[in-house]
Short mmCIF file of C-alpha atoms in Angstrom, two decimals:
data_model
loop_
_atom_site.label_atom_id
_atom_site.label_comp_id
_atom_site.label_asym_id
_atom_site.label_seq_id
_atom_site.Cartn_x
_atom_site.Cartn_y
_atom_site.Cartn_z
CA MET A 1 -74.68 -5.80 -4.34
CA THR A 2 -76.43 -4.90 -7.61
CA SER A 3 -76.12 -6.59 -10.96
CA SER A 4 -73.82 -3.96 -12.52
CA SER A 5 -71.20 -6.63 -12.89
CA ARG A 6 -73.26 -7.98 -15.80
CA HIS A 7 -72.07 -5.00 -17.82
CA PRO A 8 -68.46 -5.23 -18.94
CA PRO A 9 -66.20 -2.58 -17.38
CA LEU A 10 -65.27 0.37 -19.55
CA ALA A 11 -61.90 0.69 -17.78
CA THR A 12 -60.04 -0.88 -14.87
CA THR A 13 -57.30 0.81 -12.84
CA ALA A 14 -54.99 -0.84 -10.33
CA LEU A 15 -54.56 0.78 -6.96
CA ARG A 16 -51.05 0.22 -5.57
CA ARG A 17 -49.78 3.58 -4.36
CA ASP A 18 -50.95 7.10 -3.63
CA GLY A 19 -50.37 8.20 -7.21
CA ASP A 20 -53.01 5.73 -8.41
CA ILE A 21 -55.66 7.56 -6.31
CA LEU A 22 -55.15 10.64 -8.48
CA VAL A 23 -55.40 8.50 -11.64
CA ALA A 24 -58.72 7.01 -10.44
CA ARG A 25 -60.10 10.48 -9.67
CA ARG A 26 -59.15 11.77 -13.11
CA GLN A 27 -60.73 8.77 -14.82
CA ALA A 28 -63.94 9.24 -12.83
CA LEU A 29 -64.00 12.93 -13.75
CA ARG A 30 -63.37 12.16 -17.43
CA LEU A 31 -66.07 9.45 -17.54
CA ALA A 32 -68.60 11.74 -15.85
CA GLU A 33 -67.82 14.36 -18.48
CA LEU A 34 -68.20 11.85 -21.33
CA VAL A 35 -71.65 10.71 -20.09
CA GLN A 36 -72.69 14.36 -19.87
CA LEU A 37 -73.18 14.69 -16.12
CA ASP A 38 -73.43 18.29 -14.99
CA PRO A 39 -70.20 19.78 -13.59
CA GLN A 40 -71.40 19.58 -9.99
CA ASP A 41 -72.14 15.86 -10.27
CA GLN A 42 -68.80 15.33 -12.03
CA SER A 43 -66.96 16.82 -9.03
CA ARG A 44 -69.06 14.87 -6.54
CA LEU A 45 -68.38 11.53 -8.25
CA ALA A 46 -64.65 12.23 -8.61
CA THR A 47 -64.41 13.19 -4.93
CA ALA A 48 -66.31 10.07 -3.79
CA VAL A 49 -64.12 7.80 -5.96
CA SER A 50 -60.88 9.36 -4.63
CA GLU A 51 -62.05 8.89 -1.00
CA ILE A 52 -62.89 5.19 -1.50
CA ALA A 53 -59.70 4.62 -3.55
CA ARG A 54 -57.66 6.21 -0.75
CA ASN A 55 -59.15 3.77 1.78
CA ALA A 56 -58.34 0.85 -0.55
CA VAL A 57 -54.69 1.92 -0.88
CA ARG A 58 -53.99 2.93 2.71
CA HIS A 59 -56.16 0.47 4.66
CA GLY A 60 -56.87 -2.32 2.21
CA GLY A 61 -53.35 -2.87 0.90
CA GLY A 62 -54.33 -1.85 -2.64
CA GLY A 63 -56.99 -3.05 -5.06
CA THR A 64 -58.79 -2.15 -8.31
CA VAL A 65 -61.26 0.45 -9.65
CA GLU A 66 -63.74 -0.59 -12.35
CA PHE A 67 -65.90 1.85 -14.36
CA ALA A 68 -69.12 0.62 -16.02
CA LEU A 69 -72.32 1.95 -17.60
CA THR A 70 -75.88 0.72 -17.18
CA PRO A 71 -78.84 2.27 -19.05
CA GLU A 72 -79.64 4.31 -15.94
CA MET A 73 -76.40 4.84 -14.07
CA LEU A 74 -72.64 5.37 -14.17
CA VAL A 75 -71.17 2.77 -11.79
CA VAL A 76 -67.75 2.75 -10.09
CA ARG A 77 -66.73 -0.42 -8.26
CA VAL A 78 -63.73 -0.25 -5.83
CA THR A 79 -62.42 -3.57 -4.48
CA ASP A 80 -59.57 -4.34 -2.07
CA ALA A 81 -58.24 -7.48 -0.43
CA GLY A 82 -57.57 -5.94 2.95
CA PRO A 83 -58.59 -6.99 6.45
CA GLY A 84 -62.21 -5.94 5.90
CA ILE A 85 -64.54 -3.95 8.17
CA ALA A 86 -65.81 -5.50 11.37
CA ASP A 87 -68.78 -3.14 11.96
CA VAL A 88 -70.03 -1.85 8.60
CA ARG A 89 -73.03 -0.02 10.08
CA ALA A 90 -70.89 1.98 12.53
CA VAL A 91 -68.62 3.03 9.69
CA LEU A 92 -71.49 4.08 7.44
CA ASP A 93 -72.97 6.15 10.26
CA GLY A 94 -69.60 7.79 10.97
CA ARG A 95 -69.43 6.38 14.50
CA ALA A 96 -66.30 4.25 13.96
CA GLY A 97 -64.03 6.40 11.83
CA GLY A 98 -64.45 6.00 8.08
CA LEU A 99 -65.37 9.64 7.47
CA GLY A 100 -64.34 9.25 3.83
CA ILE A 101 -66.85 6.41 3.39
CA SER A 102 -69.70 8.36 4.93
CA ALA A 103 -68.82 11.41 2.82
CA ALA A 104 -68.72 9.33 -0.38
CA ARG A 105 -72.13 7.90 0.54
CA ARG A 106 -73.62 11.40 0.67
CA LEU A 107 -72.03 12.47 -2.61
CA THR A 108 -73.40 9.65 -4.77
CA ASP A 109 -76.88 8.50 -5.81
CA ARG A 110 -76.16 4.92 -4.96
CA PHE A 111 -73.74 3.54 -2.39
CA GLU A 112 -73.35 -0.13 -1.54
CA LEU A 113 -70.63 -1.57 0.71
CA GLU A 114 -69.89 -5.22 1.23
CA SER A 115 -67.15 -6.30 3.65
CA ARG A 116 -66.23 -9.26 5.78
CA PRO A 117 -63.37 -9.44 8.28
CA GLY A 118 -60.36 -10.98 6.53
CA ALA A 119 -62.08 -11.08 3.14
CA GLY A 120 -61.63 -7.51 1.88
CA THR A 121 -64.12 -4.78 1.02
CA THR A 122 -66.12 -3.86 -2.11
CA VAL A 123 -67.76 -0.46 -2.53
CA GLU A 124 -70.04 0.34 -5.44
CA LEU A 125 -70.80 3.97 -6.23
CA GLY A 126 -73.32 5.24 -8.76
CA LYS A 127 -74.55 8.44 -10.34
CA ARG A 128 -77.81 8.59 -12.35
CA LEU A 129 -77.57 9.43 -16.00
CA GLY A 130 -79.64 12.07 -17.74
CA ARG A 131 -82.16 11.19 -20.43
CA THR A 132 -79.80 11.97 -23.27
CA ALA A 133 -76.97 9.97 -21.73
CA ALA A 134 -79.04 6.78 -21.58
CA ALA A 135 -78.67 6.32 -25.33
CA LEU A 136 -74.87 6.77 -25.40
CA ASP A 137 -72.77 4.12 -27.10
CA PRO A 138 -70.33 2.72 -24.51
CA ALA A 139 -67.70 1.70 -27.12
CA PRO A 140 -66.32 5.16 -27.92
CA ILE A 141 -66.47 6.02 -24.22
CA ALA A 142 -64.35 2.94 -23.44
CA ARG A 143 -61.86 3.94 -26.17
CA ALA A 144 -61.66 7.46 -24.77
CA LEU A 145 -61.02 6.10 -21.26
CA SER A 146 -58.41 3.71 -22.67
CA GLU A 147 -56.62 6.62 -24.32
CA GLU A 148 -56.90 8.52 -21.06
CA ALA A 149 -55.42 5.53 -19.20
CA ARG A 150 -52.51 5.35 -21.62
CA VAL A 151 -51.87 9.04 -21.16
CA GLU A 152 -52.01 8.55 -17.41
CA ASP A 153 -49.63 5.61 -17.69
CA VAL A 154 -47.17 7.69 -19.66
CA ALA A 155 -47.60 10.54 -17.24
CA GLY A 156 -47.09 8.14 -14.35
CA GLU A 157 -43.95 6.76 -15.98
CA LEU A 158 -42.71 10.29 -16.52
CA ARG A 159 -43.44 11.14 -12.92
CA ASP A 160 -41.62 7.99 -11.80
CA GLN A 161 -38.69 8.87 -14.05
CA GLN A 162 -38.74 12.40 -12.70
CA ARG A 163 -38.65 11.08 -9.14
CA GLU A 164 -35.80 8.73 -10.07
CA LEU A 165 -34.02 11.64 -11.73
CA LEU A 166 -34.48 13.79 -8.66
CA ARG A 167 -33.14 10.99 -6.46
CA ALA A 168 -30.20 10.54 -8.83
CA LEU A 169 -29.54 14.28 -8.77
CA ALA A 170 -29.69 14.26 -4.98
CA GLN A 171 -27.22 11.36 -4.89
CA LEU A 172 -25.03 13.17 -7.42
CA ARG A 173 -25.04 16.32 -5.30
CA ALA A 174 -24.16 14.22 -2.25
CA ARG A 175 -21.33 12.60 -4.17
CA GLU A 176 -20.13 15.96 -5.45
CA ALA A 177 -20.13 17.23 -1.89
CA GLU A 178 -18.15 14.13 -0.85
CA VAL A 179 -15.72 14.63 -3.75
CA ASP A 180 -15.29 18.28 -2.75
CA ARG A 181 -14.60 17.19 0.82
CA LEU A 182 -12.11 14.57 -0.37
CA ASN A 183 -10.46 17.12 -2.68
CA ARG A 184 -10.06 19.51 0.24
CA GLU A 185 -8.60 16.73 2.37
CA LEU A 186 -6.31 15.71 -0.51
CA ALA A 187 -5.18 19.31 -0.94
CA GLU A 188 -4.41 19.51 2.77
CA THR A 189 -2.59 16.17 2.57
CA ASN A 190 -0.62 17.36 -0.44
CA ARG A 191 0.40 20.49 1.44
CA GLY A 192 1.48 18.28 4.32
CA VAL A 193 3.44 16.00 1.96
CA VAL A 194 5.13 18.99 0.32
CA ALA A 195 6.05 20.32 3.74
CA LEU A 196 7.32 16.87 4.74
CA TYR A 197 9.44 16.61 1.59
CA ALA A 198 10.86 20.04 2.26
CA GLU A 199 11.71 18.98 5.80
CA LEU A 200 13.23 15.71 4.52
CA ASP A 201 15.31 17.62 1.99
CA GLU A 202 16.50 19.91 4.76
CA ARG A 203 17.35 16.94 6.98
CA ALA A 204 19.13 15.23 4.08
CA ALA A 205 21.18 18.35 3.50
CA GLU A 206 22.02 18.49 7.20
CA LEU A 207 23.03 14.82 7.17
CA ALA A 208 25.16 15.37 4.08
CA ARG A 209 26.88 18.31 5.78
CA ALA A 210 27.36 16.25 8.95
CA ALA A 211 28.77 13.31 6.96
CA GLU A 212 31.12 15.61 5.09
CA LEU A 213 32.24 17.22 8.35
CA LYS A 214 32.74 13.81 9.96
CA SER A 215 34.80 12.61 7.00
CA ARG A 216 36.91 15.77 7.09
CA VAL A 217 37.48 15.45 10.86
CA LEU A 218 38.35 11.76 10.54
CA SER A 219 40.74 12.49 7.72
CA ASP A 220 42.44 15.38 9.51
CA ILE A 221 42.72 13.57 12.84
CA SER A 222 43.93 10.37 11.17
CA HIS A 223 46.68 12.23 9.38
CA GLU A 224 47.70 13.96 12.60
CA ILE A 225 47.76 10.64 14.49
CA ARG A 226 49.64 8.77 11.78
CA THR A 227 52.75 10.98 12.09
CA PRO A 228 53.57 10.11 15.73
CA LEU A 229 52.57 6.49 15.13
CA ASN A 230 55.06 6.18 12.30
CA ALA A 231 57.69 7.69 14.56
CA MET A 232 56.89 5.11 17.26
CA LEU A 233 57.08 2.25 14.76
CA ASN A 234 60.41 3.50 13.40
CA VAL A 235 61.89 3.90 16.90
CA THR A 236 60.76 0.44 18.02
CA ARG A 237 62.18 -1.08 14.83
CA LEU A 238 65.53 0.59 15.50
CA LEU A 239 65.52 -0.68 19.09
CA LEU A 240 64.58 -4.22 18.05
CA ASP A 241 67.31 -4.14 15.37
CA ARG A 242 69.84 -3.35 18.21
CA MET A 243 70.93 -0.13 16.48
CA ASP A 244 71.61 1.43 19.92
CA GLY A 245 72.89 -1.67 21.67
CA ASP A 246 71.52 -4.83 23.15
CA LEU A 247 68.23 -5.09 25.04
CA THR A 248 67.40 -7.21 28.00
CA ALA A 249 64.62 -9.77 27.62
CA GLU A 250 62.21 -7.56 29.54
CA GLN A 251 63.15 -4.50 27.49
CA GLU A 252 62.60 -6.43 24.26
CA ARG A 253 59.19 -7.64 25.48
CA GLN A 254 58.15 -4.10 26.35
CA VAL A 255 59.41 -2.66 23.06
CA ARG A 256 57.52 -5.35 21.13
CA LEU A 257 54.40 -4.48 23.14
CA VAL A 258 54.80 -0.83 22.16
CA ARG A 259 55.36 -1.80 18.53
CA ASP A 260 52.29 -4.07 18.44
CA SER A 261 50.12 -1.39 20.05
CA ALA A 262 51.38 1.22 17.60
CA GLY A 263 50.73 -1.21 14.74
CA THR A 264 47.16 -1.77 15.91
CA LEU A 265 46.58 1.98 16.12
CA ASN A 266 48.11 2.40 12.68
CA GLU A 267 45.67 -0.15 11.24
CA LEU A 268 42.78 1.69 12.91
CA VAL A 269 43.95 4.98 11.42
CA SER A 270 44.25 3.37 7.98
CA ASP A 271 40.71 1.96 8.22
CA LEU A 272 39.32 5.32 9.37
CA LEU A 273 41.04 7.10 6.47
CA GLU A 274 39.68 4.57 3.99
CA MET A 275 36.16 4.90 5.42
CA ALA A 276 36.42 8.69 5.23
CA ARG A 277 37.55 8.55 1.60
CA MET A 278 34.74 6.18 0.71
CA GLU A 279 32.05 8.30 2.38
CA ALA A 280 33.43 11.41 0.67
CA GLY A 281 33.34 9.64 -2.71
CA LYS A 282 37.08 10.03 -3.17
CA THR A 283 38.11 6.39 -3.26
CA VAL A 284 40.41 5.71 -6.20
CA VAL A 285 40.08 2.37 -7.99
CA ARG A 286 43.28 1.29 -9.72
CA PRO A 287 42.61 -1.81 -11.80
CA SER A 288 45.48 -4.04 -12.79
CA GLU A 289 45.74 -7.59 -14.05
CA PHE A 290 46.69 -10.33 -11.57
CA THR A 291 45.93 -13.99 -10.87
CA VAL A 292 44.38 -15.77 -7.94
CA GLN A 293 47.59 -17.82 -7.57
CA ASP A 294 49.68 -14.67 -7.15
CA LEU A 295 47.20 -13.18 -4.68
CA PHE A 296 47.21 -16.34 -2.53
CA ALA A 297 51.01 -16.49 -2.60
CA THR A 298 51.22 -12.90 -1.35
CA LEU A 299 48.75 -13.55 1.46
CA ARG A 300 50.48 -16.79 2.45
CA GLY A 301 53.83 -15.00 2.79
CA MET A 302 52.23 -12.11 4.69
CA PHE A 303 50.51 -14.25 7.33
CA ARG A 304 53.19 -16.90 7.85
CA PRO A 305 55.14 -14.80 10.41
CA LEU A 306 51.92 -13.96 12.29
CA LEU A 307 50.97 -17.57 13.06
CA THR A 308 52.11 -17.94 16.65
CA SER A 309 50.00 -20.94 17.64
CA ASP A 310 50.32 -24.49 16.36
CA ALA A 311 46.68 -25.13 17.31
CA VAL A 312 45.41 -23.11 14.34
CA ALA A 313 46.46 -23.81 10.76
CA LEU A 314 46.08 -21.31 7.90
CA VAL A 315 45.37 -23.33 4.74
CA PHE A 316 45.15 -21.94 1.21
CA GLY A 317 43.19 -24.07 -1.25
CA GLU A 318 44.65 -25.23 -4.51
CA ALA A 319 44.48 -22.32 -6.94
CA GLN A 320 42.68 -23.55 -10.04
CA GLN A 321 43.19 -22.16 -13.49
CA PHE A 322 40.98 -19.13 -13.03
CA PRO A 323 40.86 -16.39 -15.63
CA PRO A 324 43.04 -13.42 -14.67
CA LEU A 325 41.35 -10.62 -12.75
CA HIS A 326 41.40 -7.03 -13.93
CA THR A 327 40.45 -5.06 -10.84
CA ASP A 328 42.07 -3.31 -7.85
CA GLU A 329 44.43 -5.93 -6.44
CA ALA A 330 45.21 -3.91 -3.30
CA LYS A 331 41.54 -3.65 -2.37
CA VAL A 332 40.85 -7.35 -3.01
CA GLY A 333 43.90 -8.14 -0.88
CA GLN A 334 42.68 -5.79 1.85
CA ILE A 335 39.31 -7.55 1.92
CA LEU A 336 40.92 -10.98 2.27
CA ARG A 337 43.44 -9.75 4.87
CA ASN A 338 40.62 -8.43 7.03
CA LEU A 339 38.67 -11.68 6.69
CA ILE A 340 41.70 -13.86 7.47
CA SER A 341 42.72 -11.69 10.45
CA ASN A 342 39.22 -11.92 11.89
CA ALA A 343 39.11 -15.68 11.38
CA LEU A 344 42.45 -16.15 13.15
CA LYS A 345 41.37 -13.95 16.07
CA PHE A 346 38.23 -16.00 16.78
CA THR A 347 39.54 -19.50 16.11
CA VAL A 348 41.07 -21.20 19.15
CA ALA A 349 41.82 -24.51 17.45
CA GLY A 350 41.39 -26.03 14.02
CA GLU A 351 42.01 -24.22 10.79
CA VAL A 352 41.28 -21.17 8.70
CA ARG A 353 40.86 -22.18 5.03
CA VAL A 354 41.08 -19.71 2.14
CA SER A 355 39.71 -20.87 -1.22
CA ALA A 356 38.21 -19.58 -4.43
CA GLU A 357 35.74 -20.75 -7.06
CA LEU A 358 34.36 -19.44 -10.31
CA ARG A 359 30.79 -18.11 -10.17
CA GLY A 360 29.36 -17.99 -13.65
CA ALA A 361 31.68 -16.76 -16.37
CA ASP A 362 32.77 -13.44 -14.93
CA ARG A 363 32.87 -13.61 -11.13
CA ILE A 364 35.17 -15.25 -8.58
CA ALA A 365 34.06 -16.07 -5.06
CA PHE A 366 36.72 -15.93 -2.34
CA MET A 367 35.82 -17.97 0.76
CA VAL A 368 37.44 -17.68 4.19
CA ALA A 369 36.15 -20.51 6.40
CA ASP A 370 37.14 -21.08 10.03
CA THR A 371 36.38 -23.52 12.83
CA GLY A 372 35.98 -20.77 15.41
CA ILE A 373 33.23 -19.68 17.77
CA GLY A 374 30.67 -18.88 15.06
CA ILE A 375 28.12 -16.06 14.91
CA ALA A 376 24.52 -16.11 16.12
CA PRO A 377 21.87 -15.49 13.41
CA GLU A 378 20.77 -12.20 14.96
CA ASP A 379 24.36 -10.87 14.80
CA GLN A 380 25.19 -11.89 11.23
CA GLU A 381 24.13 -8.53 9.78
CA ARG A 382 25.12 -6.42 12.77
CA ILE A 383 28.79 -7.35 12.38
CA PHE A 384 28.80 -5.30 9.15
CA GLN A 385 27.85 -2.16 11.10
CA GLU A 386 30.66 0.20 11.94
CA PHE A 387 32.24 -0.31 15.39
CA TYR A 388 29.88 -3.20 16.26
CA GLN A 389 31.54 -6.03 18.16
CA ILE A 390 30.02 -9.26 19.49
CA GLU A 391 30.27 -9.73 23.24
CA SER A 392 32.40 -12.82 23.96
CA PRO A 393 35.54 -13.72 25.95
CA LEU A 394 37.52 -13.99 22.70
CA GLN A 395 36.27 -10.57 21.60
CA ARG A 396 37.48 -8.99 24.85
CA ALA A 397 40.86 -10.70 24.49
CA ALA A 398 41.31 -9.84 20.79
CA GLN A 399 42.27 -6.39 19.68
CA GLY A 400 39.87 -4.84 17.20
CA THR A 401 37.80 -1.80 16.37
CA GLY A 402 34.79 -3.22 14.58
CA LEU A 403 35.75 -1.53 11.30
CA GLY A 404 37.30 -4.44 9.39
CA LEU A 405 34.10 -6.16 8.23
CA PRO A 406 32.14 -2.98 7.38
CA LEU A 407 35.12 -1.70 5.42
CA SER A 408 35.53 -5.04 3.63
CA ARG A 409 31.87 -5.11 2.56
CA LYS A 410 32.07 -1.52 1.27
CA LEU A 411 35.24 -2.32 -0.63
CA ALA A 412 33.60 -5.38 -2.21
CA GLU A 413 30.60 -3.31 -3.25
CA PHE A 414 32.88 -0.59 -4.64
CA LEU A 415 34.39 -3.22 -6.90
CA GLY A 416 30.92 -4.30 -8.02
CA GLY A 417 30.72 -7.37 -5.79
CA SER A 418 29.35 -8.42 -2.42
CA LEU A 419 30.34 -9.82 0.95
CA SER A 420 28.18 -12.24 2.96
CA VAL A 421 28.52 -14.65 5.87
CA ALA A 422 27.15 -18.08 6.74
CA SER A 423 27.72 -19.19 10.32
CA GLU A 424 26.49 -21.37 13.15
CA PRO A 425 27.46 -20.77 16.79
CA GLY A 426 30.13 -23.23 17.90
CA ARG A 427 30.73 -24.54 14.39
CA GLY A 428 32.61 -21.75 12.68
CA SER A 429 31.91 -19.19 9.97
CA THR A 430 32.39 -18.82 6.24
CA PHE A 431 32.75 -15.36 4.72
CA THR A 432 32.27 -15.15 0.95
CA ALA A 433 33.45 -12.19 -1.11
CA VAL A 434 32.20 -12.32 -4.72
CA ILE A 435 34.28 -10.07 -7.00
CA PRO A 436 33.78 -9.45 -10.74
CA CYS A 437 36.73 -10.64 -12.78
CA ARG A 438 36.79 -7.30 -14.55
CA TYR A 439 36.10 -4.00 -12.85
CA ALA A 440 33.55 -1.81 -14.62
CA GLU A 441 33.25 1.86 -13.73
CA ARG A 442 29.80 2.66 -12.40
CA ARG A 443 27.77 5.52 -13.82
CA THR A 444 25.31 5.96 -10.94
CA SER A 445 25.96 6.80 -7.31
CA ASP A 446 25.13 4.66 -4.31
CA ARG A 447 23.69 6.42 -1.24
CA ARG A 448 25.69 4.30 1.13
CA GLU A 449 28.95 4.44 -0.82
CA GLY A 450 29.19 8.07 -1.81
CA PRO A 451 28.55 10.10 -4.92
CA HIS A 452 31.10 8.57 -7.27
CA VAL A 453 34.25 6.46 -7.67
CA ARG A 454 37.24 7.79 -9.58
CA ARG A 455 39.59 5.71 -11.60
CA GLY A 456 43.27 6.26 -11.02
CA ALA A 457 46.11 6.97 -13.35
CA ALA A 458 46.99 3.32 -13.62
CA GLU A 459 43.52 2.58 -14.97
CA ALA A 460 43.91 5.32 -17.52
CA GLN A 461 47.16 3.69 -18.67
CA HIS A 462 45.45 0.30 -19.02
CA ALA A 463 42.69 1.94 -21.03
#
């Protein structure tokens, strides 16, 4: 290798990627022009430099290009830190690839190559200067190359930015295409949702019509059934009152059986009518003022004749000094009657206890607790479904329709309260009806209870 390294380089360019090969070629071309080489030699030097720079980038893993001037020659030194060349002579002769190296050798006036396996490669190219170029001052040439390098750097940055911009635009187009696809899918989904809502509205209208028809049928049939039932009850009462003469013991037993059966059917008809009115939104709430003491006294007198077994006691708790209630007394009484009747049906021995307590400042909780068979956890919500009955020997023996508890819960909710149960199989049940002390007319409808609740004439009088 010659002693050109004694002269400081006019410019140095890093070789890292293919774009740097073009930069090195342009710098070589510019330097050859500045030192006044003829155009043909300018092209030859630029071509030789680009070939060697390409080898450094693609086979040597990158490197550097240095440009220097000696009194006789323009020197370009290309260095890489690659794997080196095992057989330099074969490459120079073109027998082992390296056509770019052999071409660069022919295009320059001086060509020196130094390489060792694993230690990289250094190639030094040179073009002789003319007589007038030998006296050139290298300082302005170095400044010109530096300016050229800065321009190339800016151009390179612009090219990099342009590539980044193109990539960003490509990503943006891809995202826009994805957004368009999602918008189309969303539009299709929206059409499906609109169609589904239309279908749901249609089904809701059908259900409303079916519910209205069911309520009308129940109401009509119940009224038709109630007439012969009342006749049966009146006839059995006349017979039991001996209005047409005495009855034998067997005749009295059979008449009582007919009366009890007619009474059970009459209760069923009453429950069906009440359910129909509630579902049609025609339930009338008639608030009046009454006390818990009066309510318990009425219930005690009503159930005393019905207690036929000494094994079960019906106990009413001590009525405390509760504030008076202003709500529908008949409906509160109906709720408690249903709860007490159920408790008596499913209690073989022990007691059924009715009590009340104040909840907060404006609600009273009525509790009906029994020592009966209890209710399994999985059945504690099902019993509030219409016509649902728990399978048990007592259930088969007791007369019932499965409407008492659902009707009681709906009545409690109509009055602005609630009905719940706490129970354990074999240890009895406690039903709790929480009723506001003062009924307040509701302004919004409840899907389960019907469109509205009307106040009766009595309420208007109280107002």
